[in-house]
Coordinates of C-alpha atoms in Angstrom, one line a residue:
Chain A
M187 CA -12.5 -21.8 -31.2
Q188 CA -12.8 -24.9 -30.1
H189 CA -9.5 -26.9 -30.2
D190 CA -9.2 -29.7 -32.1
E191 CA -7.0 -32.5 -31.8
N192 CA -3.7 -30.6 -33.0
W193 CA -3.1 -28.5 -29.8
F194 CA -1.7 -30.0 -26.3
T195 CA -3.2 -28.0 -24.0
E196 CA -2.7 -27.7 -19.9
A197 CA -5.4 -26.5 -17.7
S198 CA -4.5 -24.6 -14.9
H199 CA -8.6 -26.3 -12.8
D200 CA -8.0 -23.6 -9.7
N201 CA -7.8 -20.9 -11.9
G202 CA -9.8 -21.9 -14.6
S203 CA -7.2 -20.7 -17.4
A204 CA -5.6 -23.3 -19.8
F205 CA -2.5 -22.3 -22.7
S206 CA -2.3 -24.5 -25.3
L207 CA 0.2 -24.9 -28.1
K208 CA -0.7 -25.9 -31.7
I209 CA 1.1 -29.4 -32.5
R210 CA 2.5 -31.1 -35.4
Q211 CA 3.2 -34.5 -34.0
K212 CA 4.2 -36.9 -31.1
L213 CA 8.2 -37.7 -31.1
H214 CA 8.3 -39.5 -27.8
D215 CA 5.9 -41.1 -25.4
E216 CA 7.1 -43.4 -22.2
T217 CA 5.8 -44.1 -18.5
T218 CA 8.5 -44.6 -16.5
P219 CA 8.4 -46.2 -13.3
Y220 CA 8.4 -42.1 -11.7
Q221 CA 5.7 -40.6 -14.4
H222 CA 4.7 -40.0 -17.7
I223 CA 6.5 -38.3 -20.4
E224 CA 5.5 -37.1 -23.6
I225 CA 7.6 -34.9 -26.4
F226 CA 5.7 -33.0 -29.4
A227 CA 6.6 -31.2 -32.3
T228 CA 4.9 -28.0 -32.1
E229 CA 4.3 -25.6 -34.8
Q230 CA 5.6 -22.5 -33.4
F231 CA 7.3 -23.6 -30.4
G232 CA 9.9 -26.5 -31.2
H233 CA 9.7 -29.3 -29.2
L234 CA 7.8 -29.4 -26.0
M235 CA 8.4 -31.5 -22.7
V236 CA 4.9 -32.5 -21.1
I237 CA 5.4 -34.8 -18.1
D238 CA 2.4 -36.1 -16.3
G239 CA -0.2 -33.7 -18.2
F240 CA 2.1 -30.3 -16.7
I241 CA 4.7 -28.6 -19.7
M242 CA 7.8 -29.0 -18.4
L243 CA 9.6 -26.7 -21.4
T244 CA 9.3 -25.9 -25.1
S245 CA 12.5 -24.8 -27.3
R246 CA 11.4 -21.1 -27.8
D247 CA 11.0 -20.0 -24.6
N248 CA 13.0 -22.3 -22.0
F249 CA 15.6 -19.6 -21.9
I250 CA 14.0 -17.1 -19.5
Y251 CA 13.4 -20.1 -17.1
H252 CA 16.9 -21.6 -17.0
E253 CA 18.5 -18.2 -17.1
M254 CA 16.7 -16.7 -14.2
L255 CA 17.2 -19.9 -12.3
T256 CA 21.2 -19.9 -12.3
H257 CA 22.6 -16.4 -12.6
P258 CA 20.9 -14.3 -9.9
A259 CA 22.0 -16.7 -8.0
L260 CA 25.4 -17.5 -9.4
F261 CA 26.3 -13.5 -10.1
T262 CA 25.3 -12.9 -6.2
H263 CA 27.2 -15.1 -4.1
P264 CA 30.7 -13.9 -3.7
Q265 CA 32.2 -17.8 -4.9
P266 CA 29.9 -19.9 -6.6
N267 CA 32.5 -23.0 -6.7
K268 CA 30.2 -26.3 -5.8
V269 CA 26.9 -25.9 -7.2
L270 CA 24.0 -28.4 -6.4
I271 CA 21.5 -29.1 -9.1
I272 CA 17.7 -30.5 -7.5
G273 CA 15.8 -32.2 -10.2
G274 CA 16.4 -30.0 -13.5
G275 CA 16.7 -33.5 -15.3
D276 CA 16.5 -31.4 -18.8
C277 CA 19.7 -30.3 -17.9
G278 CA 19.3 -26.7 -19.1
I279 CA 20.2 -25.3 -15.7
L280 CA 23.4 -27.0 -15.6
R281 CA 24.5 -26.0 -18.9
E282 CA 23.8 -21.9 -17.6
V283 CA 25.8 -23.3 -14.3
L284 CA 28.7 -24.5 -16.1
K285 CA 29.1 -21.7 -17.8
H286 CA 30.5 -19.9 -15.0
P287 CA 34.1 -20.4 -14.7
E288 CA 34.1 -20.1 -11.5
V289 CA 31.9 -23.2 -10.6
N290 CA 34.5 -26.0 -10.4
H291 CA 31.7 -28.4 -9.7
A292 CA 28.1 -28.9 -10.3
Q293 CA 25.8 -31.9 -9.3
Q294 CA 22.6 -32.4 -11.0
V295 CA 20.3 -35.0 -8.9
E296 CA 17.6 -35.8 -10.8
I297 CA 15.4 -38.6 -9.5
D298 CA 14.4 -40.0 -13.2
E299 CA 17.0 -40.7 -15.3
R300 CA 14.9 -41.0 -18.3
V301 CA 13.8 -37.4 -18.5
T302 CA 17.4 -36.8 -19.1
R303 CA 18.0 -39.4 -21.9
V304 CA 14.9 -38.0 -23.6
A305 CA 16.0 -34.2 -22.8
E306 CA 19.8 -35.6 -24.4
Q307 CA 17.5 -37.3 -27.7
F308 CA 14.9 -34.4 -28.3
F309 CA 17.0 -31.0 -26.7
P310 CA 20.2 -31.8 -27.4
Q311 CA 21.4 -27.8 -27.0
L312 CA 20.2 -28.3 -23.0
C313 CA 22.2 -30.8 -22.7
E314 CA 25.7 -29.5 -24.9
S315 CA 27.6 -28.9 -21.4
N316 CA 26.4 -32.8 -20.0
H317 CA 30.1 -34.4 -20.3
D318 CA 32.2 -31.5 -19.1
P319 CA 34.6 -32.7 -16.4
R320 CA 32.9 -30.5 -13.8
A321 CA 29.4 -31.9 -14.2
E322 CA 28.1 -35.1 -12.2
L323 CA 25.0 -36.3 -13.4
H324 CA 23.1 -38.3 -10.2
F325 CA 20.1 -40.4 -10.6
T326 CA 18.3 -40.5 -7.3
D327 CA 15.8 -39.2 -5.1
G328 CA 16.7 -35.5 -4.3
I329 CA 15.4 -35.6 -0.2
E330 CA 17.5 -38.6 0.1
W331 CA 20.5 -36.9 -1.1
M332 CA 20.1 -33.6 0.6
K333 CA 20.2 -35.7 4.4
Q334 CA 23.1 -37.5 3.3
S335 CA 24.8 -34.1 2.6
P336 CA 27.8 -33.0 4.1
E337 CA 27.2 -29.8 6.1
N338 CA 28.8 -26.5 4.5
H339 CA 29.8 -27.9 1.1
Y340 CA 27.8 -26.6 -1.7
D341 CA 28.0 -22.5 -2.3
V342 CA 24.7 -22.8 -4.5
I343 CA 21.5 -24.8 -4.1
I344 CA 18.9 -24.8 -7.0
I345 CA 16.0 -26.7 -6.9
D346 CA 14.0 -26.9 -10.4
S347 CA 11.0 -29.0 -9.1
T348 CA 7.9 -30.1 -10.8
D349 CA 4.7 -28.2 -9.3
P350 CA 4.3 -28.8 -5.8
V351 CA 2.2 -31.9 -5.6
G352 CA 2.9 -35.6 -5.7
P353 CA 6.5 -36.6 -4.5
A354 CA 7.8 -33.2 -5.6
K355 CA 5.7 -31.6 -2.6
N356 CA 8.4 -32.6 -0.1
L357 CA 10.8 -30.3 -2.0
F358 CA 8.7 -27.4 -1.2
T359 CA 8.7 -27.9 3.0
H360 CA 11.0 -26.0 5.8
E361 CA 12.5 -29.7 6.7
F362 CA 13.6 -30.3 3.3
Y363 CA 14.5 -26.7 3.2
A364 CA 16.6 -27.0 6.8
H365 CA 18.9 -29.8 4.8
C366 CA 19.4 -27.3 2.6
Y367 CA 20.6 -25.1 5.1
R368 CA 22.7 -27.4 7.0
A369 CA 25.0 -28.3 3.2
L370 CA 25.4 -25.0 2.6
G371 CA 28.5 -22.5 2.7
K372 CA 28.6 -19.8 5.5
Q373 CA 27.7 -17.3 2.4
G374 CA 25.2 -19.9 0.9
L375 CA 22.4 -19.2 -1.3
L376 CA 19.1 -21.3 -2.0
V377 CA 16.7 -20.9 -4.9
A378 CA 13.9 -22.7 -6.0
Q379 CA 11.4 -22.3 -8.3
S380 CA 8.3 -21.3 -7.0
E381 CA 5.1 -20.6 -9.3
S382 CA 3.2 -17.4 -10.1
P383 CA 2.5 -14.8 -8.8
L384 CA -0.6 -14.4 -10.1
F385 CA -2.3 -17.9 -9.0
N386 CA 0.3 -18.6 -6.1
M387 CA 0.6 -15.8 -3.4
D388 CA -0.2 -18.6 -0.9
L389 CA 2.2 -20.7 -1.6
I390 CA 5.1 -18.5 -2.2
G391 CA 3.7 -17.1 1.7
D392 CA 4.4 -20.4 2.5
M393 CA 8.0 -21.1 0.9
H394 CA 9.0 -17.8 2.7
R395 CA 7.7 -18.7 5.7
A396 CA 9.5 -22.4 5.7
M397 CA 12.8 -21.2 4.5
H398 CA 13.1 -18.5 7.0
K399 CA 11.9 -21.4 9.8
A400 CA 15.1 -23.7 8.4
G401 CA 17.3 -21.2 9.5
F402 CA 17.7 -19.2 6.4
A403 CA 18.4 -15.1 7.2
T404 CA 16.5 -13.5 4.2
T405 CA 14.4 -14.2 1.3
K406 CA 13.7 -12.7 -2.0
C407 CA 11.7 -13.3 -4.8
L408 CA 12.6 -13.2 -8.0
F409 CA 9.8 -12.2 -11.3
F410 CA 9.9 -13.2 -14.4
P411 CA 7.9 -13.8 -18.4
Q412 CA 7.4 -17.3 -18.8
C413 CA 4.7 -18.0 -21.4
S414 CA 4.1 -21.6 -21.3
Y415 CA 4.1 -21.8 -17.6
P416 CA 0.6 -21.0 -16.3
S417 CA -0.6 -16.9 -16.2
G418 CA 2.3 -16.6 -18.6
W419 CA 4.9 -15.2 -15.1
W420 CA 6.6 -16.9 -12.7
T421 CA 9.1 -17.0 -9.9
A422 CA 11.9 -18.1 -8.1
T423 CA 12.5 -17.3 -4.8
M424 CA 16.1 -16.7 -3.3
A425 CA 16.7 -18.0 0.4
S426 CA 20.2 -16.3 1.7
K427 CA 22.4 -17.5 4.9
T428 CA 23.7 -13.8 4.7
T429 CA 21.0 -10.9 4.8
A430 CA 21.5 -9.2 1.6
F431 CA 20.8 -10.2 -2.0
T432 CA 23.0 -6.9 -2.9
P433 CA 25.9 -5.5 -3.9
L434 CA 25.6 -8.7 -7.3
R435 CA 28.8 -9.0 -8.6
G436 CA 28.3 -6.2 -11.2
T437 CA 31.6 -6.1 -12.9
A438 CA 31.7 -9.8 -13.4
I439 CA 27.9 -9.3 -14.9
A440 CA 29.7 -7.2 -16.7
E441 CA 32.2 -8.8 -17.8
K442 CA 31.0 -12.1 -18.3
C443 CA 32.5 -14.6 -20.7
F444 CA 28.9 -15.9 -22.0
T445 CA 26.1 -14.5 -23.6
T446 CA 22.4 -15.0 -22.5
Q447 CA 19.3 -14.6 -24.5
Y448 CA 17.5 -12.8 -21.2
Y449 CA 19.6 -12.5 -18.3
N450 CA 21.9 -9.4 -18.0
R451 CA 22.5 -7.0 -15.2
D452 CA 20.0 -4.7 -14.8
I453 CA 17.4 -7.4 -15.6
H454 CA 18.6 -8.8 -12.4
Q455 CA 17.7 -6.0 -10.2
A456 CA 14.6 -5.2 -12.5
A457 CA 13.8 -9.1 -11.3
L458 CA 13.7 -8.7 -7.8
V459 CA 11.3 -5.7 -7.8
A460 CA 8.1 -6.7 -6.9
P461 CA 4.5 -5.4 -8.1
A462 CA 2.4 -3.4 -5.2
F463 CA 0.6 -6.4 -4.2
F464 CA 3.0 -8.5 -3.2
Y465 CA 3.9 -7.1 -0.1
A466 CA 0.5 -7.2 0.9
N467 CA -0.2 -10.9 0.1
L468 CA 3.0 -12.4 1.7
Chain B
M197 CA -7.6 -32.3 -22.8
Q198 CA -9.5 -31.3 -25.2
H199 CA -12.1 -27.8 -24.2
D200 CA -15.6 -28.6 -24.3
E201 CA -18.3 -25.4 -24.9
N202 CA -17.6 -24.1 -21.2
W203 CA -14.2 -22.1 -22.2
F204 CA -13.3 -19.1 -24.5
T205 CA -10.2 -19.3 -26.3
E206 CA -7.9 -16.6 -28.2
A207 CA -5.6 -18.6 -30.2
S208 CA -2.7 -17.2 -31.6
H209 CA -1.8 -18.2 -35.2
D210 CA 0.9 -17.3 -36.0
N211 CA 3.0 -18.7 -33.0
G212 CA 0.5 -21.5 -32.4
S213 CA -0.6 -21.0 -29.3
A214 CA -3.6 -20.2 -27.9
F215 CA -5.2 -19.4 -24.3
S216 CA -8.7 -19.8 -23.0
L217 CA -10.4 -19.2 -20.3
K218 CA -13.3 -21.2 -18.5
I219 CA -17.1 -20.0 -18.6
R220 CA -20.3 -20.0 -16.2
Q221 CA -22.0 -17.7 -19.1
K222 CA -22.3 -15.5 -21.5
L223 CA -23.7 -12.4 -20.5
H224 CA -23.8 -10.0 -23.9
D225 CA -23.7 -10.5 -26.7
E226 CA -23.7 -7.1 -29.7
T227 CA -22.2 -6.3 -32.7
T228 CA -22.4 -2.8 -32.9
P229 CA -21.1 -0.6 -36.6
Y230 CA -17.8 -1.0 -35.3
Q231 CA -17.2 -4.6 -34.0
H232 CA -18.7 -7.4 -32.6
I233 CA -18.9 -7.5 -28.6
E234 CA -18.9 -10.4 -26.5
I235 CA -19.3 -10.5 -22.5
F236 CA -18.9 -13.9 -20.1
A237 CA -18.5 -14.6 -16.4
T238 CA -15.9 -16.7 -16.0
E239 CA -14.7 -19.0 -13.6
Q240 CA -11.5 -17.5 -11.9
F241 CA -11.5 -13.8 -13.9
G242 CA -14.5 -12.3 -13.2
H243 CA -15.9 -10.4 -16.4
L244 CA -14.3 -11.2 -19.7
M245 CA -14.7 -8.6 -23.0
V246 CA -14.3 -10.3 -26.2
I247 CA -14.2 -8.2 -29.0
D248 CA -14.0 -9.5 -32.4
G249 CA -13.2 -13.3 -30.8
F250 CA -9.8 -10.8 -28.8
I251 CA -9.5 -10.6 -25.3
M252 CA -10.0 -7.1 -24.2
L253 CA -10.1 -7.3 -20.6
T254 CA -10.7 -9.5 -17.8
S255 CA -11.8 -8.2 -14.1
R256 CA -8.9 -10.3 -12.6
D257 CA -5.8 -9.1 -14.8
N258 CA -6.7 -6.2 -15.7
F259 CA -4.5 -3.7 -13.4
I260 CA -1.3 -4.4 -14.9
Y261 CA -2.5 -3.3 -18.2
H262 CA -4.1 0.0 -16.8
E263 CA -1.7 1.1 -14.6
M264 CA 1.6 0.2 -16.8
L265 CA 0.1 2.5 -19.4
T266 CA -1.0 5.5 -17.2
H267 CA 1.2 5.9 -14.3
P268 CA 4.7 5.3 -15.7
A269 CA 4.1 8.3 -18.3
L270 CA 2.2 10.5 -16.2
F271 CA 4.5 10.3 -13.1
T272 CA 8.0 11.3 -16.1
H273 CA 6.2 14.5 -17.5
P274 CA 7.1 17.0 -15.0
Q275 CA 3.4 18.2 -14.8
P276 CA 0.5 16.2 -16.8
N277 CA -2.5 18.5 -16.3
K278 CA -3.6 17.9 -19.9
V279 CA -4.0 14.0 -20.5
L280 CA -5.8 12.4 -23.8
I281 CA -6.5 8.9 -24.4
I282 CA -7.6 7.3 -27.9
G283 CA -9.2 4.4 -27.3
G284 CA -9.4 3.0 -24.1
G285 CA -13.4 2.2 -23.9
D286 CA -13.6 0.3 -21.3
C287 CA -12.5 3.6 -19.1
G288 CA -10.0 1.6 -17.1
I289 CA -7.3 3.7 -18.5
L290 CA -9.3 7.3 -17.8
R291 CA -10.0 5.8 -14.1
E292 CA -6.1 6.1 -13.4
V293 CA -5.6 9.2 -15.0
L294 CA -7.9 11.1 -12.7
K295 CA -6.1 9.8 -9.8
H296 CA -3.2 12.2 -10.5
P297 CA -4.2 15.3 -8.8
E298 CA -2.4 17.8 -11.0
V299 CA -4.3 16.5 -14.4
N300 CA -7.2 19.0 -15.0
H301 CA -8.2 17.5 -18.3
A302 CA -8.8 14.2 -19.1
Q303 CA -10.0 13.4 -22.7
Q304 CA -11.3 9.7 -24.1
V305 CA -11.6 9.5 -27.5
E306 CA -13.2 6.0 -28.2
I307 CA -14.2 5.1 -31.8
D308 CA -17.4 2.7 -30.4
E309 CA -20.1 4.1 -28.0
R310 CA -21.5 0.4 -26.9
V311 CA -17.7 -0.7 -25.7
T312 CA -18.1 1.9 -22.8
R313 CA -22.0 1.4 -22.4
V314 CA -21.3 -2.1 -21.7
A315 CA -18.2 -1.5 -19.4
E316 CA -20.2 0.4 -17.2
Q317 CA -23.0 -1.9 -17.4
F318 CA -20.1 -4.9 -16.7
F319 CA -16.7 -3.6 -15.1
P320 CA -18.5 -0.2 -13.4
Q321 CA -15.4 -0.5 -11.0
L322 CA -13.2 0.9 -14.2
C323 CA -16.3 3.4 -15.1
E324 CA -16.2 5.1 -11.5
S325 CA -14.4 8.3 -12.4
N326 CA -16.1 8.4 -16.2
H327 CA -18.6 11.7 -14.5
D328 CA -15.4 13.0 -13.2
P329 CA -15.7 16.9 -14.0
R330 CA -12.1 16.7 -15.1
A331 CA -13.3 13.9 -17.6
E332 CA -14.4 14.2 -21.1
L333 CA -16.2 11.2 -23.4
H334 CA -16.2 11.2 -27.0
F335 CA -16.9 9.2 -29.5
T336 CA -15.4 9.6 -32.4
D337 CA -12.0 8.3 -34.9
G338 CA -9.1 9.1 -32.8
I339 CA -7.2 9.1 -36.4
E340 CA -9.4 12.2 -37.3
W341 CA -9.7 13.8 -33.5
M342 CA -5.9 13.6 -33.8
K343 CA -5.7 15.5 -37.3
Q344 CA -7.8 18.3 -36.0
S345 CA -6.2 18.3 -32.8
P346 CA -4.7 22.0 -31.8
E347 CA -0.5 22.1 -32.0
N348 CA 1.0 22.3 -28.3
H349 CA -1.9 21.0 -26.7
Y350 CA -1.6 17.8 -24.6
D351 CA 1.0 16.7 -22.1
V352 CA 0.5 13.1 -22.2
I353 CA -1.4 11.1 -25.2
I354 CA -2.0 7.4 -24.0
I355 CA -2.7 4.9 -27.3
D356 CA -5.1 2.2 -25.9
S357 CA -5.8 0.3 -29.3
T358 CA -7.0 -3.2 -30.1
D359 CA -4.1 -4.9 -32.1
P360 CA -2.9 -3.8 -35.2
V361 CA -4.9 -5.2 -37.7
G362 CA -8.1 -3.7 -39.3
P363 CA -9.1 0.1 -38.5
A364 CA -6.7 0.1 -35.7
K365 CA -3.5 -1.1 -38.2
N366 CA -3.8 2.9 -38.6
L367 CA -2.6 3.9 -34.9
F368 CA 0.4 2.3 -35.4
T369 CA 1.8 4.4 -38.5
H370 CA 4.7 7.6 -38.5
E371 CA 1.7 9.7 -40.0
F372 CA -0.8 9.0 -36.9
Y373 CA 2.5 9.7 -34.4
A374 CA 3.1 12.8 -36.3
H375 CA -0.5 14.5 -35.4
C376 CA 0.4 13.0 -31.9
Y377 CA 3.8 15.0 -32.1
R378 CA 2.3 18.5 -33.4
A379 CA 0.1 18.1 -30.8
L380 CA 1.8 17.2 -27.6
G381 CA 3.3 20.1 -25.7
K382 CA 7.5 20.7 -25.4
Q383 CA 7.4 17.9 -22.6
G384 CA 5.2 16.3 -24.5
L385 CA 5.0 12.3 -23.9
L386 CA 3.2 9.7 -25.6
V387 CA 2.8 5.8 -24.8
A388 CA 1.2 3.2 -26.8
Q389 CA 0.5 -0.5 -26.4
S390 CA 3.0 -1.9 -28.2
E391 CA 2.3 -6.0 -28.0
S392 CA 4.0 -9.3 -26.9
P393 CA 7.8 -8.8 -27.1
L394 CA 8.2 -12.5 -27.1
F395 CA 5.4 -12.7 -30.2
N396 CA 5.4 -9.2 -31.6
M397 CA 9.6 -8.2 -31.8
D398 CA 9.2 -6.7 -35.7
L399 CA 5.7 -4.7 -34.5
I400 CA 8.0 -3.1 -31.7
G401 CA 11.1 -2.2 -33.6
D402 CA 8.7 -0.7 -36.5
M403 CA 7.1 1.2 -33.8
H404 CA 10.3 2.8 -32.5
R405 CA 11.2 3.3 -35.9
A406 CA 8.0 5.2 -36.8
M407 CA 8.1 7.3 -33.3
H408 CA 11.3 8.4 -34.1
K409 CA 10.6 9.7 -37.9
A410 CA 7.3 11.1 -36.5
G411 CA 9.7 13.5 -35.2
F412 CA 10.1 11.7 -31.2
A413 CA 13.4 12.3 -29.7
T414 CA 13.8 9.0 -27.4
T415 CA 10.9 6.0 -27.6
K416 CA 11.6 3.2 -24.2
C417 CA 10.0 0.2 -23.7
L418 CA 8.1 -1.1 -20.6
F419 CA 7.8 -4.4 -20.1
F420 CA 4.9 -6.1 -17.8
P421 CA 3.4 -9.5 -17.4
Q422 CA -0.3 -9.8 -19.2
C423 CA -1.7 -13.3 -17.7
S424 CA -5.1 -12.7 -20.4
Y425 CA -2.8 -11.3 -23.5
P426 CA -1.2 -13.5 -25.7
S427 CA 2.5 -14.8 -24.4
G428 CA 1.0 -13.2 -21.2
W429 CA 4.1 -10.9 -21.5
W430 CA 2.8 -7.4 -22.8
T431 CA 4.6 -4.1 -23.7
A432 CA 4.1 -0.4 -23.9
T433 CA 5.9 2.1 -26.0
M434 CA 6.7 5.2 -24.2
A435 CA 7.8 7.9 -26.9
S436 CA 9.1 12.1 -25.9
K437 CA 10.2 15.1 -27.3
T438 CA 12.8 15.8 -24.9
T439 CA 15.9 13.0 -24.6
A440 CA 15.3 11.3 -21.2
F441 CA 12.5 9.2 -19.6
T442 CA 14.1 9.6 -16.5
P443 CA 14.8 11.1 -13.3
L444 CA 11.1 10.1 -12.4
R445 CA 8.8 12.1 -10.7
G446 CA 10.0 9.9 -7.7
T447 CA 8.9 12.2 -4.6
A448 CA 5.6 12.1 -6.5
I449 CA 5.4 8.9 -6.6
A450 CA 6.5 7.5 -3.1
E451 CA 3.6 10.8 -1.7
K452 CA 1.1 9.8 -4.7
C453 CA -2.4 10.0 -2.7
F454 CA -3.9 7.0 -4.5
T455 CA -3.1 3.5 -4.2
T456 CA -2.4 0.9 -7.1
Q457 CA -2.2 -2.8 -7.0
Y458 CA 1.1 -3.5 -9.7
Y459 CA 2.6 0.0 -10.2
N460 CA 5.1 1.7 -7.6
R461 CA 8.6 3.7 -7.8
D462 CA 10.8 0.3 -8.6
I463 CA 8.1 -1.2 -11.0
H464 CA 8.3 1.9 -13.0
Q465 CA 12.5 1.8 -13.0
A466 CA 12.1 -2.3 -13.4
A467 CA 10.0 -2.0 -15.9
L468 CA 12.4 0.6 -18.7
V469 CA 14.7 -3.0 -18.4
A470 CA 14.9 -4.7 -21.6
P471 CA 15.7 -8.3 -21.6
A472 CA 19.3 -9.4 -23.9
F473 CA 17.4 -10.0 -26.9
F474 CA 15.1 -7.1 -27.2
Y475 CA 17.9 -4.7 -28.2
A476 CA 19.7 -7.4 -30.2
N477 CA 16.3 -7.7 -32.6
L478 CA 14.6 -3.8 -32.1

């Protein structure tokens, strides 16, 4: 078949593949000083946010990504009180972070305020915790923020970036990770979205090496499906100042006071398992 | 972007989504008494087989599906000597099955001989074990085959079917599973491809219920990524005459005499873990 104009398509040109969603109508189109933001109503995936032509999230499948960028790190750290989110303007990770009663301060540092304002309008469910008294939204450059962060301050830093092209590229460097390392407490954990294991093994390997170069003792990949991202299979990479990602706070997971759609204790353990080809190509 | 004619696209209309691969050229086009088979050379996924407009497999990512339909079942059964494959005309599962030295007889029952002949031409690596003396290729109706199978004969039956539309629909019924049950030995295992957990929860639930109705004591889902299938996330459903899918033959996995690209012991365990929404919707 050939698509007509009622489909939004994102091609992954380096991989000769593309993913498309059928559209009912375009709801919003805006060029900010940073990027081009579009919102569509899709036929079957709810609302769709596109930035510079790349799918950021849909109502239907964002739960997997947001839960997996948040809960594994927060249930590994023994006491995640202070959490920083770099990027994450749609506020979906902020919402998941604030589900944890141990968190008493969550800062979100997004460069483009318009992403958050547009999310508040078209993804209100993701923004339902934006006015939590523990939440602090800053609209400024995440790299500058990290440079100026005090030492030994955060328990968990979550990097919810766009793909490593353009300005976001600097969020994948050892210099940036070194600032994160400095700003994290002794048991600090970093977690960053790290693209597809089928399409981006080179990048994933580079990230692990850059995190080690920045001083982190251990790195580990989390694997999960993500329908609307290239290849449908995605990763987050965790880096720890200490030597292990286990044991998890298993009792806390079992007794958690909130619901999740994807994450649970067994999924956490399962997501840490790498396929056979992974270590051979890392 | 709009696709030009250099892309092959499969739309999942019920889900308003589509997946496309960039094509270099069409290599083969044939209408058999059963179906329409096309082979393309893609830009980045190697060869692509399409049947009746649906992507069957690509050179690049078929390894995950073929390994996950085979090794979990064969490393769970205590002694998988006799294995039956229903469908599977591309011979990728047959190849994986024959990697197991315990297997002394593997039958493949594919309705359309042309699928296998075309696979031999365009996916020769998948067909490299077709002449193994333990292999037996039959080209006939799998449902009739099961009806006439002797009782208590097979150790593992693998159903590598197309989607549950048209003739393949009968491969998803409790009547068919009951024939499988009868033909399996006391410790017999059935494993069937069972579509996407994001798109097809109703079907997956129906399959579990039909397997139980056919007499199977336990059913269990295996989850894995599959880039070129709808949603990029896929399942196989296992059914056992006995009550448990564990322990695995862990020592045999650790000491296996063959290589895999995706499967290993930890992946086997991890694939058995269901996301939070799964049991709520089963």
